[in-house]
mmCIF file of C-alpha atoms and ligand atoms in Angstrom:
data_model
loop_
_atom_site.group_PDB
_atom_site.id
_atom_site.type_symbol
_atom_site.label_atom_id
_atom_site.label_comp_id
_atom_site.label_asym_id
_atom_site.label_seq_id
_atom_site.Cartn_x
_atom_site.Cartn_y
_atom_site.Cartn_z
ATOM 1 C CA MET A 1 40.675 37.847 -2.001
ATOM 2 C CA ARG A 2 42.386 41.219 -2.320
ATOM 3 C CA TRP A 3 41.581 43.471 -5.266
ATOM 4 C CA GLY A 4 43.579 46.425 -6.527
ATOM 5 C CA ILE A 5 41.427 48.961 -8.378
ATOM 6 C CA ILE A 6 43.020 51.702 -10.492
ATOM 7 C CA SER A 7 41.740 54.362 -12.899
ATOM 8 C CA ASP A 8 42.740 57.327 -15.065
ATOM 9 C CA VAL A 9 46.308 56.357 -15.896
ATOM 10 C CA HIS A 10 46.400 58.905 -18.734
ATOM 11 C CA GLY A 11 49.614 57.825 -20.400
ATOM 12 C CA ASN A 12 51.679 58.348 -17.245
ATOM 13 C CA LEU A 13 53.903 55.246 -17.237
ATOM 14 C CA GLN A 14 56.093 56.487 -14.359
ATOM 15 C CA ALA A 15 53.032 56.685 -12.098
ATOM 16 C CA LEU A 16 51.611 53.379 -13.347
ATOM 17 C CA GLU A 17 54.850 51.481 -12.702
ATOM 18 C CA GLN A 18 55.057 52.714 -9.107
ATOM 19 C CA VAL A 19 51.402 51.860 -8.489
ATOM 20 C CA LEU A 20 51.939 48.340 -9.843
ATOM 21 C CA ARG A 21 54.883 47.948 -7.473
ATOM 22 C CA ALA A 22 52.640 48.995 -4.584
ATOM 23 C CA VAL A 23 49.863 46.657 -5.760
ATOM 24 C CA ASP A 24 52.359 43.769 -5.787
ATOM 25 C CA ALA A 25 53.676 44.706 -2.345
ATOM 26 C CA GLU A 26 50.083 44.524 -1.056
ATOM 27 C CA SER A 27 49.775 41.053 -2.631
ATOM 28 C CA CYS A 28 46.602 41.789 -4.580
ATOM 29 C CA ASP A 29 45.040 38.776 -6.269
ATOM 30 C CA GLU A 30 43.416 40.714 -9.085
ATOM 31 C CA LEU A 31 43.750 44.161 -10.611
ATOM 32 C CA PHE A 32 40.854 46.122 -12.123
ATOM 33 C CA PHE A 33 41.185 49.175 -14.360
ATOM 34 C CA LEU A 34 38.371 51.730 -14.674
ATOM 35 C CA GLY A 35 39.331 53.589 -17.853
ATOM 36 C CA ASP A 36 41.308 56.446 -19.389
ATOM 37 C CA ALA A 37 44.534 54.604 -20.142
ATOM 38 C CA VAL A 38 45.483 57.455 -22.476
ATOM 39 C CA GLY A 39 45.068 61.218 -22.906
ATOM 40 C CA TYR A 40 47.223 63.951 -21.241
ATOM 41 C CA GLY A 41 50.362 61.835 -20.695
ATOM 42 C CA PRO A 42 53.386 61.080 -22.885
ATOM 43 C CA GLN A 43 53.449 57.239 -22.952
ATOM 44 C CA PRO A 44 50.057 55.952 -24.110
ATOM 45 C CA ASP A 45 51.386 52.882 -25.963
ATOM 46 C CA GLU A 46 53.447 51.737 -23.005
ATOM 47 C CA CYS A 47 50.592 52.210 -20.531
ATOM 48 C CA VAL A 48 48.096 50.294 -22.674
ATOM 49 C CA ALA A 49 50.583 47.434 -23.114
ATOM 50 C CA VAL A 50 51.350 47.215 -19.374
ATOM 51 C CA LEU A 51 47.655 47.340 -18.455
ATOM 52 C CA GLY A 52 46.940 44.599 -20.996
ATOM 53 C CA ASP A 53 49.409 42.330 -19.205
ATOM 54 C CA ARG A 54 48.119 43.034 -15.735
ATOM 55 C CA VAL A 55 44.391 43.696 -15.441
ATOM 56 C CA VAL A 56 41.502 41.207 -15.318
ATOM 57 C CA LEU A 57 39.011 43.885 -16.374
ATOM 58 C CA ALA A 58 39.583 47.016 -18.500
ATOM 59 C CA ILE A 59 36.810 49.612 -18.644
ATOM 60 C CA LEU A 60 36.507 52.205 -21.426
ATOM 61 C CA GLY A 61 37.042 55.873 -20.475
ATOM 62 C CA ASN A 62 36.056 59.018 -22.361
ATOM 63 C CA HIS A 63 39.665 59.763 -23.375
ATOM 64 C CA ASP A 64 40.058 56.177 -24.627
ATOM 65 C CA ASP A 65 36.837 56.565 -26.581
ATOM 66 C CA ALA A 66 38.035 59.894 -28.036
ATOM 67 C CA VAL A 67 41.214 58.415 -29.506
ATOM 68 C CA LEU A 68 39.086 55.721 -31.141
ATOM 69 C CA GLY A 69 37.201 58.586 -32.824
ATOM 70 C CA ARG A 70 33.859 57.940 -31.093
ATOM 71 C CA THR A 71 33.539 60.470 -28.235
ATOM 72 C CA ASN A 72 34.140 63.861 -29.891
ATOM 73 C CA PRO A 73 37.349 65.335 -28.420
ATOM 74 C CA PHE A 74 36.160 68.802 -29.448
ATOM 75 C CA SER A 75 33.806 68.565 -26.446
ATOM 76 C CA PHE A 76 36.942 68.527 -24.229
ATOM 77 C CA ASN A 77 38.662 71.624 -22.838
ATOM 78 C CA GLU A 78 41.475 73.101 -24.938
ATOM 79 C CA TYR A 79 44.306 71.201 -23.175
ATOM 80 C CA ALA A 80 42.536 67.852 -23.139
ATOM 81 C CA LEU A 81 41.680 68.326 -26.809
ATOM 82 C CA ARG A 82 45.294 69.037 -27.782
ATOM 83 C CA ALA A 83 46.455 65.997 -25.820
ATOM 84 C CA ALA A 84 43.717 63.798 -27.336
ATOM 85 C CA LEU A 85 44.671 64.814 -30.880
ATOM 86 C CA TRP A 86 48.368 64.217 -30.088
ATOM 87 C CA THR A 87 47.511 60.783 -28.650
ATOM 88 C CA ARG A 88 45.396 59.877 -31.665
ATOM 89 C CA ARG A 89 48.307 60.757 -34.002
ATOM 90 C CA THR A 90 50.892 58.978 -31.880
ATOM 91 C CA ILE A 91 49.477 55.593 -30.867
ATOM 92 C CA THR A 92 50.127 52.361 -32.743
ATOM 93 C CA SER A 93 47.454 50.209 -34.339
ATOM 94 C CA GLU A 94 48.081 47.588 -31.595
ATOM 95 C CA THR A 95 47.258 50.193 -28.938
ATOM 96 C CA ARG A 96 44.126 51.239 -30.802
ATOM 97 C CA ALA A 97 43.017 47.586 -31.077
ATOM 98 C CA ALA A 98 43.640 46.995 -27.360
ATOM 99 C CA ILE A 99 41.574 50.071 -26.414
ATOM 100 C CA ALA A 100 38.796 48.953 -28.757
ATOM 101 C CA GLY A 101 38.539 45.850 -26.555
ATOM 102 C CA TYR A 102 37.775 47.862 -23.382
ATOM 103 C CA THR A 103 34.246 47.458 -22.072
ATOM 104 C CA LEU A 104 31.786 50.181 -21.016
ATOM 105 C CA ILE A 105 30.354 48.282 -18.029
ATOM 106 C CA GLY A 106 32.026 45.544 -15.978
ATOM 107 C CA ARG A 107 30.622 43.157 -13.375
ATOM 108 C CA ARG A 108 32.563 40.838 -11.082
ATOM 109 C CA GLU A 109 31.440 38.884 -8.016
ATOM 110 C CA GLY A 110 28.283 41.008 -7.801
ATOM 111 C CA ASP A 111 30.069 44.379 -7.989
ATOM 112 C CA LEU A 112 29.733 46.983 -10.735
ATOM 113 C CA PHE A 113 32.542 48.828 -12.522
ATOM 114 C CA VAL A 114 32.172 51.863 -14.833
ATOM 115 C CA HIS A 115 34.364 54.821 -15.754
ATOM 116 C CA ALA A 116 32.052 57.775 -15.084
ATOM 117 C CA SER A 117 28.583 56.929 -13.757
ATOM 118 C CA PRO A 118 26.294 53.882 -13.526
ATOM 119 C CA ALA A 119 23.121 55.683 -14.702
ATOM 120 C CA ASN A 120 24.453 56.386 -18.171
ATOM 121 C CA PRO A 121 28.087 55.304 -18.562
ATOM 122 C CA ARG A 122 28.452 56.805 -22.012
ATOM 123 C CA ALA A 123 27.272 60.295 -20.944
ATOM 124 C CA TRP A 124 30.597 60.774 -19.063
ATOM 125 C CA GLU A 125 28.897 62.571 -16.150
ATOM 126 C CA TYR A 126 30.818 63.785 -13.086
ATOM 127 C CA LEU A 127 29.492 62.328 -9.857
ATOM 128 C CA LEU A 128 30.493 64.851 -7.208
ATOM 129 C CA SER A 129 27.388 65.743 -5.143
ATOM 130 C CA ILE A 130 24.981 63.918 -2.835
ATOM 131 C CA ARG A 131 22.100 65.037 -5.050
ATOM 132 C CA GLU A 132 23.773 63.447 -8.068
ATOM 133 C CA ALA A 133 24.646 60.325 -6.033
ATOM 134 C CA GLU A 134 20.955 59.851 -5.192
ATOM 135 C CA ARG A 135 20.103 59.598 -8.888
ATOM 136 C CA GLN A 136 23.019 57.250 -9.506
ATOM 137 C CA PHE A 137 22.202 54.850 -6.620
ATOM 138 C CA ALA A 138 18.681 54.519 -8.076
ATOM 139 C CA ALA A 139 20.163 53.405 -11.402
ATOM 140 C CA PHE A 140 21.907 50.203 -10.225
ATOM 141 C CA THR A 141 21.200 47.370 -7.779
ATOM 142 C CA GLU A 142 24.656 46.036 -6.885
ATOM 143 C CA PRO A 143 26.038 46.791 -3.394
ATOM 144 C CA PHE A 144 29.181 48.391 -4.839
ATOM 145 C CA CYS A 145 29.864 50.554 -7.855
ATOM 146 C CA PHE A 146 33.503 51.491 -8.491
ATOM 147 C CA ILE A 147 34.149 54.574 -10.641
ATOM 148 C CA GLY A 148 36.906 56.975 -11.723
ATOM 149 C CA HIS A 149 36.624 59.921 -14.166
ATOM 150 C CA SER A 150 36.629 62.962 -11.842
ATOM 151 C CA HIS A 151 40.097 62.075 -10.452
ATOM 152 C CA MET A 152 38.663 62.853 -6.980
ATOM 153 C CA PRO A 153 39.049 59.857 -4.637
ATOM 154 C CA GLY A 154 36.283 59.207 -2.111
ATOM 155 C CA GLY A 155 32.635 58.376 -2.601
ATOM 156 C CA PHE A 156 29.126 57.949 -1.253
ATOM 157 C CA ILE A 157 27.368 55.625 1.180
ATOM 158 C CA LEU A 158 23.656 54.798 1.050
ATOM 159 C CA THR A 159 22.014 53.475 4.238
ATOM 160 C CA PRO A 160 18.976 51.134 4.218
ATOM 161 C CA GLU A 161 16.908 54.159 5.361
ATOM 162 C CA GLY A 162 17.896 55.956 2.150
ATOM 163 C CA ARG A 163 20.340 58.411 3.715
ATOM 164 C CA ILE A 164 23.377 59.297 1.591
ATOM 165 C CA THR A 165 26.661 60.552 2.997
ATOM 166 C CA ALA A 166 29.823 61.530 1.148
ATOM 167 C CA PHE A 167 33.211 60.322 2.365
ATOM 168 C CA ARG A 168 36.753 61.478 1.781
ATOM 169 C CA PRO A 169 39.452 58.893 0.998
ATOM 170 C CA LYS A 170 40.128 56.933 4.189
ATOM 171 C CA ARG A 171 40.167 53.430 5.669
ATOM 172 C CA LEU A 172 36.595 52.345 5.232
ATOM 173 C CA LEU A 173 35.188 49.381 7.137
ATOM 174 C CA LEU A 174 32.276 48.123 5.043
ATOM 175 C CA ASP A 175 28.780 47.444 6.362
ATOM 176 C CA ASP A 176 26.844 44.833 4.388
ATOM 177 C CA GLN A 177 23.611 46.747 5.008
ATOM 178 C CA PHE A 178 24.965 49.726 3.090
ATOM 179 C CA ARG A 179 25.581 50.375 -0.603
ATOM 180 C CA TYR A 180 28.619 52.245 -1.905
ATOM 181 C CA ILE A 181 29.813 54.298 -4.857
ATOM 182 C CA ILE A 182 33.593 54.420 -4.616
ATOM 183 C CA ASN A 183 35.774 56.708 -6.725
ATOM 184 C CA VAL A 184 39.266 55.216 -6.756
ATOM 185 C CA GLY A 185 41.008 58.466 -7.801
ATOM 186 C CA SER A 186 43.633 58.786 -10.535
ATOM 187 C CA VAL A 187 46.966 57.076 -11.111
ATOM 188 C CA GLY A 188 48.313 59.478 -13.707
ATOM 189 C CA GLN A 189 46.815 62.905 -12.962
ATOM 190 C CA PRO A 190 45.497 63.353 -9.380
ATOM 191 C CA ARG A 191 43.350 66.458 -8.892
ATOM 192 C CA ASP A 192 42.690 66.474 -5.147
ATOM 193 C CA GLY A 193 45.743 68.531 -4.223
ATOM 194 C CA ASP A 194 47.946 65.479 -3.589
ATOM 195 C CA PRO A 195 50.259 64.835 -6.565
ATOM 196 C CA ARG A 196 50.956 61.226 -5.555
ATOM 197 C CA ALA A 197 49.357 58.474 -7.639
ATOM 198 C CA CYS A 198 46.177 57.038 -6.111
ATOM 199 C CA PHE A 199 44.600 53.593 -6.070
ATOM 200 C CA VAL A 200 42.200 51.524 -3.987
ATOM 201 C CA LEU A 201 42.857 48.289 -2.178
ATOM 202 C CA TYR A 202 39.730 46.221 -1.479
ATOM 203 C CA ASP A 203 40.092 43.340 0.979
ATOM 204 C CA ARG A 204 36.918 41.353 0.424
ATOM 205 C CA GLU A 205 37.364 39.000 3.405
ATOM 206 C CA LYS A 206 37.991 41.814 5.871
ATOM 207 C CA GLY A 207 35.358 44.061 4.243
ATOM 208 C CA LEU A 208 37.897 46.856 4.066
ATOM 209 C CA ILE A 209 38.557 49.575 1.489
ATOM 210 C CA GLU A 210 41.826 51.526 1.664
ATOM 211 C CA PHE A 211 42.901 54.492 -0.463
ATOM 212 C CA LYS A 212 46.629 54.296 -1.136
ATOM 213 C CA ARG A 213 48.997 57.049 -2.328
ATOM 214 C CA VAL A 214 52.260 56.356 -4.115
ATOM 215 C CA GLU A 215 55.172 58.682 -4.937
ATOM 216 C CA TYR A 216 56.546 58.547 -8.469
ATOM 217 C CA PRO A 217 59.146 60.585 -10.406
ATOM 218 C CA VAL A 218 56.806 63.380 -11.579
ATOM 219 C CA GLU A 219 59.691 65.272 -13.219
ATOM 220 C CA ARG A 220 60.425 62.306 -15.493
ATOM 221 C CA THR A 221 56.836 62.342 -16.816
ATOM 222 C CA GLN A 222 57.025 66.138 -17.144
ATOM 223 C CA ALA A 223 60.253 65.942 -19.177
ATOM 224 C CA LEU A 224 58.721 63.418 -21.578
ATOM 225 C CA MET A 225 55.628 65.626 -21.954
ATOM 226 C CA ALA A 226 57.809 68.632 -22.786
ATOM 227 C CA GLU A 227 59.705 66.574 -25.383
ATOM 228 C CA SER A 228 56.378 65.693 -27.007
ATOM 229 C CA HIS A 229 55.243 69.371 -26.894
ATOM 230 C CA LEU A 230 52.200 68.571 -24.766
ATOM 231 C CA PRO A 231 50.515 71.670 -23.224
ATOM 232 C CA ASP A 232 52.471 73.384 -20.451
ATOM 233 C CA PHE A 233 49.364 73.608 -18.252
ATOM 234 C CA LEU A 234 49.135 69.800 -18.248
ATOM 235 C CA ILE A 235 52.841 69.510 -17.415
ATOM 236 C CA GLN A 236 52.599 71.908 -14.465
ATOM 237 C CA ARG A 237 49.457 70.488 -12.904
ATOM 238 C CA LEU A 238 51.078 67.086 -12.217
ATOM 239 C CA GLN A 239 53.400 68.671 -9.679
ATOM 240 C CA LYS A 240 50.609 70.111 -7.544
ATOM 241 C CA GLY A 241 47.956 67.489 -8.180
ATOM 242 C CA TYR A 242 45.181 69.779 -9.325
HETATM 243 ZN ZN1 ZN B 1 40.389 60.865 -16.638
#
Protein backbone atom coordinates (compact mmCIF):
# COMPACT_ATOMS: atom_id res chain seq x y z
CA MET A 1 0.00 0.00 0.00
CA ARG A 2 1.39 3.37 -1.05
CA TRP A 3 0.02 6.55 0.52
CA GLY A 4 0.38 10.09 -0.76
CA ILE A 5 0.13 12.68 2.02
CA ILE A 6 -0.34 16.37 1.22
CA SER A 7 -1.03 19.52 3.24
CA ASP A 8 -1.42 23.30 3.06
CA VAL A 9 -2.72 23.66 -0.48
CA HIS A 10 -3.88 27.22 0.25
CA GLY A 11 -5.94 27.82 -2.86
CA ASN A 12 -3.01 27.16 -5.20
CA LEU A 13 -4.64 25.02 -7.91
CA GLN A 14 -1.59 25.12 -10.21
CA ALA A 15 0.54 23.52 -7.48
CA LEU A 16 -2.18 21.04 -6.50
CA GLU A 17 -2.67 19.82 -10.08
CA GLN A 18 1.05 19.14 -10.54
CA VAL A 19 1.24 17.33 -7.20
CA LEU A 20 -1.73 15.13 -8.15
CA ARG A 21 0.04 14.27 -11.41
CA ALA A 22 3.12 13.26 -9.42
CA VAL A 23 0.99 11.26 -6.95
CA ASP A 24 -0.56 9.37 -9.88
CA ALA A 25 2.84 8.76 -11.46
CA GLU A 26 3.95 7.20 -8.15
CA SER A 27 0.85 4.98 -8.25
CA CYS A 28 -0.38 5.87 -4.77
CA ASP A 29 -3.32 3.82 -3.54
CA GLU A 30 -4.72 6.49 -1.25
CA LEU A 31 -4.29 10.22 -0.78
CA PHE A 32 -4.52 11.99 2.58
CA PHE A 33 -4.91 15.74 3.08
CA LEU A 34 -3.81 17.44 6.31
CA GLY A 35 -5.63 20.78 6.11
CA ASP A 36 -5.55 24.37 4.88
CA ALA A 37 -7.22 23.88 1.51
CA VAL A 38 -7.81 27.64 1.38
CA GLY A 39 -6.26 30.94 2.50
CA TYR A 40 -3.50 32.89 0.64
CA GLY A 41 -4.18 31.51 -2.86
CA PRO A 42 -6.53 32.60 -5.65
CA GLN A 43 -8.54 29.41 -6.37
CA PRO A 44 -10.10 28.16 -3.13
CA ASP A 45 -13.29 26.76 -4.71
CA GLU A 46 -11.38 24.79 -7.31
CA CYS A 47 -8.93 23.36 -4.76
CA VAL A 48 -11.68 22.25 -2.38
CA ALA A 49 -13.58 20.59 -5.24
CA VAL A 50 -10.49 18.73 -6.52
CA LEU A 51 -9.54 17.59 -3.01
CA GLY A 52 -13.10 16.37 -2.45
CA ASP A 53 -12.77 14.11 -5.49
CA ARG A 54 -9.39 12.72 -4.57
CA VAL A 55 -8.70 12.34 -0.85
CA VAL A 56 -9.79 9.55 1.52
CA LEU A 57 -9.27 11.79 4.56
CA ALA A 58 -9.53 15.60 4.82
CA ILE A 59 -8.26 17.27 7.99
CA LEU A 60 -9.33 20.76 9.10
CA GLY A 61 -6.67 23.50 9.09
CA ASN A 62 -6.67 26.87 10.84
CA HIS A 63 -7.26 28.78 7.58
CA ASP A 64 -10.17 26.45 6.74
CA ASP A 65 -11.57 27.04 10.21
CA ALA A 66 -11.17 30.82 9.81
CA VAL A 67 -13.27 30.98 6.64
CA LEU A 68 -15.99 29.05 8.47
CA GLY A 69 -15.93 31.89 11.02
CA ARG A 70 -14.68 29.77 13.95
CA THR A 71 -10.93 30.44 14.32
CA ASN A 72 -10.65 34.24 14.54
CA PRO A 73 -8.72 35.46 11.47
CA PHE A 74 -7.81 38.63 13.36
CA SER A 75 -5.29 36.45 15.22
CA PHE A 76 -3.48 36.01 11.86
CA ASN A 77 -0.75 38.31 10.54
CA GLU A 78 -1.89 41.19 8.32
CA TYR A 79 -1.41 39.33 5.00
CA ALA A 80 -3.03 36.11 6.14
CA LEU A 81 -5.93 38.12 7.54
CA ARG A 82 -6.50 39.98 4.27
CA ALA A 83 -6.38 36.70 2.35
CA ALA A 84 -8.73 35.00 4.84
CA LEU A 85 -11.29 37.80 4.55
CA TRP A 86 -11.01 37.70 0.74
CA THR A 87 -11.49 33.92 0.79
CA ARG A 88 -14.49 34.17 3.10
CA ARG A 89 -16.14 36.69 0.71
CA THR A 90 -15.28 34.71 -2.40
CA ILE A 91 -16.09 31.05 -1.73
CA THR A 92 -19.36 29.38 -2.68
CA SER A 93 -21.76 27.77 -0.23
CA GLU A 94 -20.74 24.34 -1.66
CA THR A 95 -17.11 25.06 -0.75
CA ARG A 96 -18.10 26.19 2.73
CA ALA A 97 -20.16 23.00 3.22
CA ALA A 98 -17.28 20.81 2.02
CA ILE A 99 -14.85 22.50 4.44
CA ALA A 100 -17.36 22.10 7.27
CA GLY A 101 -17.03 18.35 6.70
CA TYR A 102 -13.26 18.32 7.37
CA THR A 103 -12.24 16.58 10.57
CA LEU A 104 -9.88 17.83 13.31
CA ILE A 105 -8.24 14.45 13.98
CA GLY A 106 -7.90 11.50 11.61
CA ARG A 107 -6.84 7.90 12.23
CA ARG A 108 -6.09 5.24 9.63
CA GLU A 109 -4.41 1.84 9.99
CA GLY A 110 -3.07 2.85 13.40
CA ASP A 111 -1.56 6.17 12.27
CA LEU A 112 -2.60 9.64 13.41
CA PHE A 113 -3.28 12.68 11.22
CA VAL A 114 -3.72 16.30 12.41
CA HIS A 115 -3.07 19.72 10.90
CA ALA A 116 -0.93 21.39 13.58
CA SER A 117 -0.12 19.27 16.64
CA PRO A 118 -1.41 16.10 18.32
CA ALA A 119 -1.43 17.51 21.88
CA ASN A 120 -4.09 20.09 21.16
CA PRO A 121 -5.07 20.15 17.48
CA ARG A 122 -7.29 23.19 17.84
CA ALA A 123 -4.57 25.36 19.45
CA TRP A 124 -2.80 25.56 16.04
CA GLU A 125 0.67 25.28 17.63
CA TYR A 126 3.87 25.21 15.56
CA LEU A 127 5.95 22.11 16.18
CA LEU A 128 9.49 23.16 15.29
CA SER A 129 11.80 22.23 18.20
CA ILE A 130 12.92 19.04 19.93
CA ARG A 131 11.66 20.45 23.23
CA GLU A 132 8.21 20.95 21.72
CA ALA A 133 8.36 17.50 20.06
CA GLU A 134 8.94 15.89 23.47
CA ARG A 135 5.65 17.31 24.74
CA GLN A 136 3.85 16.26 21.57
CA PHE A 137 5.14 12.64 21.58
CA ALA A 138 3.81 12.32 25.15
CA ALA A 139 0.34 13.33 23.95
CA PHE A 140 -0.32 10.43 21.54
CA THR A 141 0.37 6.68 21.41
CA GLU A 142 0.37 5.86 17.69
CA PRO A 143 3.72 5.08 16.02
CA PHE A 144 3.21 7.82 13.41
CA CYS A 145 1.69 11.27 13.52
CA PHE A 146 1.52 13.16 10.21
CA ILE A 147 1.22 16.96 10.39
CA GLY A 148 1.43 20.11 8.26
CA HIS A 149 0.83 23.73 9.37
CA SER A 150 4.38 25.16 9.58
CA HIS A 151 5.03 24.48 5.86
CA MET A 152 8.45 23.12 6.94
CA PRO A 153 8.94 19.52 5.73
CA GLY A 154 10.86 17.14 7.99
CA GLY A 155 10.11 15.89 11.47
CA PHE A 156 11.15 14.12 14.65
CA ILE A 157 12.11 10.58 15.64
CA LEU A 158 11.68 9.15 19.14
CA THR A 159 13.79 6.11 20.09
CA PRO A 160 12.67 3.49 22.66
CA GLU A 161 15.24 5.04 25.05
CA GLY A 162 13.36 8.34 24.82
CA ARG A 163 15.89 10.17 22.65
CA ILE A 164 14.43 12.62 20.12
CA THR A 165 16.19 13.70 16.94
CA ALA A 166 15.02 16.11 14.27
CA PHE A 167 15.36 15.22 10.59
CA ARG A 168 15.35 17.25 7.41
CA PRO A 169 13.30 16.03 4.43
CA LYS A 170 15.03 12.96 3.02
CA ARG A 171 14.53 9.28 2.18
CA LEU A 172 13.69 7.81 5.53
CA LEU A 173 13.87 4.07 6.15
CA LEU A 174 11.50 3.41 9.05
CA ASP A 175 12.39 1.43 12.17
CA ASP A 176 9.41 -0.22 13.87
CA GLN A 177 11.00 0.40 17.27
CA PHE A 178 10.83 4.15 16.72
CA ARG A 179 7.96 6.64 16.71
CA TYR A 180 7.71 9.51 14.24
CA ILE A 181 6.17 12.95 13.82
CA ILE A 182 6.34 13.75 10.12
CA ASN A 183 5.63 17.19 8.66
CA VAL A 184 4.76 16.69 5.00
CA GLY A 185 5.46 20.32 4.00
CA SER A 186 3.20 22.50 1.85
CA VAL A 187 1.75 22.06 -1.62
CA GLY A 188 0.69 25.65 -2.18
CA GLN A 189 3.11 27.86 -0.23
CA PRO A 190 6.46 26.19 0.67
CA ARG A 191 8.51 28.11 3.23
CA ASP A 192 11.76 26.15 3.39
CA GLY A 193 13.52 28.09 0.64
CA ASP A 194 12.46 25.67 -2.12
CA PRO A 195 9.51 27.09 -4.10
CA ARG A 196 8.53 23.70 -5.53
CA ALA A 197 5.38 22.05 -4.17
CA CYS A 198 6.05 19.40 -1.52
CA PHE A 199 4.38 16.14 -0.58
CA VAL A 200 5.19 12.85 1.13
CA LEU A 201 5.09 9.37 -0.30
CA TYR A 202 4.72 6.61 2.30
CA ASP A 203 5.37 3.05 1.13
CA ARG A 204 3.97 0.96 3.95
CA GLU A 205 5.33 -2.39 2.72
CA LYS A 206 8.86 -1.09 2.27
CA GLY A 207 8.67 1.04 5.44
CA LEU A 208 9.87 4.03 3.47
CA ILE A 209 9.01 7.73 3.63
CA GLU A 210 10.07 10.00 0.76
CA PHE A 211 9.71 13.78 0.50
CA LYS A 212 8.94 14.74 -3.09
CA ARG A 213 9.24 18.16 -4.77
CA VAL A 214 7.27 19.16 -7.84
CA GLU A 215 7.66 22.15 -10.17
CA TYR A 216 4.52 24.07 -11.07
CA PRO A 217 3.81 27.30 -13.00
CA VAL A 218 4.28 29.73 -10.08
CA GLU A 219 3.76 32.75 -12.35
CA ARG A 220 0.27 31.52 -13.28
CA THR A 221 -0.75 31.43 -9.60
CA GLN A 222 0.88 34.84 -9.09
CA ALA A 223 -1.05 36.37 -12.00
CA LEU A 224 -4.36 35.08 -10.63
CA MET A 225 -3.48 36.47 -7.18
CA ALA A 226 -2.73 39.88 -8.68
CA GLU A 227 -6.06 39.83 -10.54
CA SER A 228 -7.82 39.16 -7.23
CA HIS A 229 -5.83 41.97 -5.51
CA LEU A 230 -4.32 39.59 -2.95
CA PRO A 231 -1.37 41.09 -0.98
CA ASP A 232 1.83 41.60 -2.95
CA PHE A 233 3.92 40.04 -0.17
CA LEU A 234 2.00 36.77 -0.61
CA ILE A 235 2.47 36.92 -4.38
CA GLN A 236 6.24 37.44 -4.12
CA ARG A 237 6.94 34.80 -1.50
CA LEU A 238 5.77 31.94 -3.76
CA GLN A 239 8.69 32.53 -6.09
CA LYS A 240 11.34 32.10 -3.40
CA GLY A 241 9.53 29.62 -1.18
CA TYR A 242 9.78 31.52 2.08
ZN1 LIG B 1 -0.92 26.55 6.18
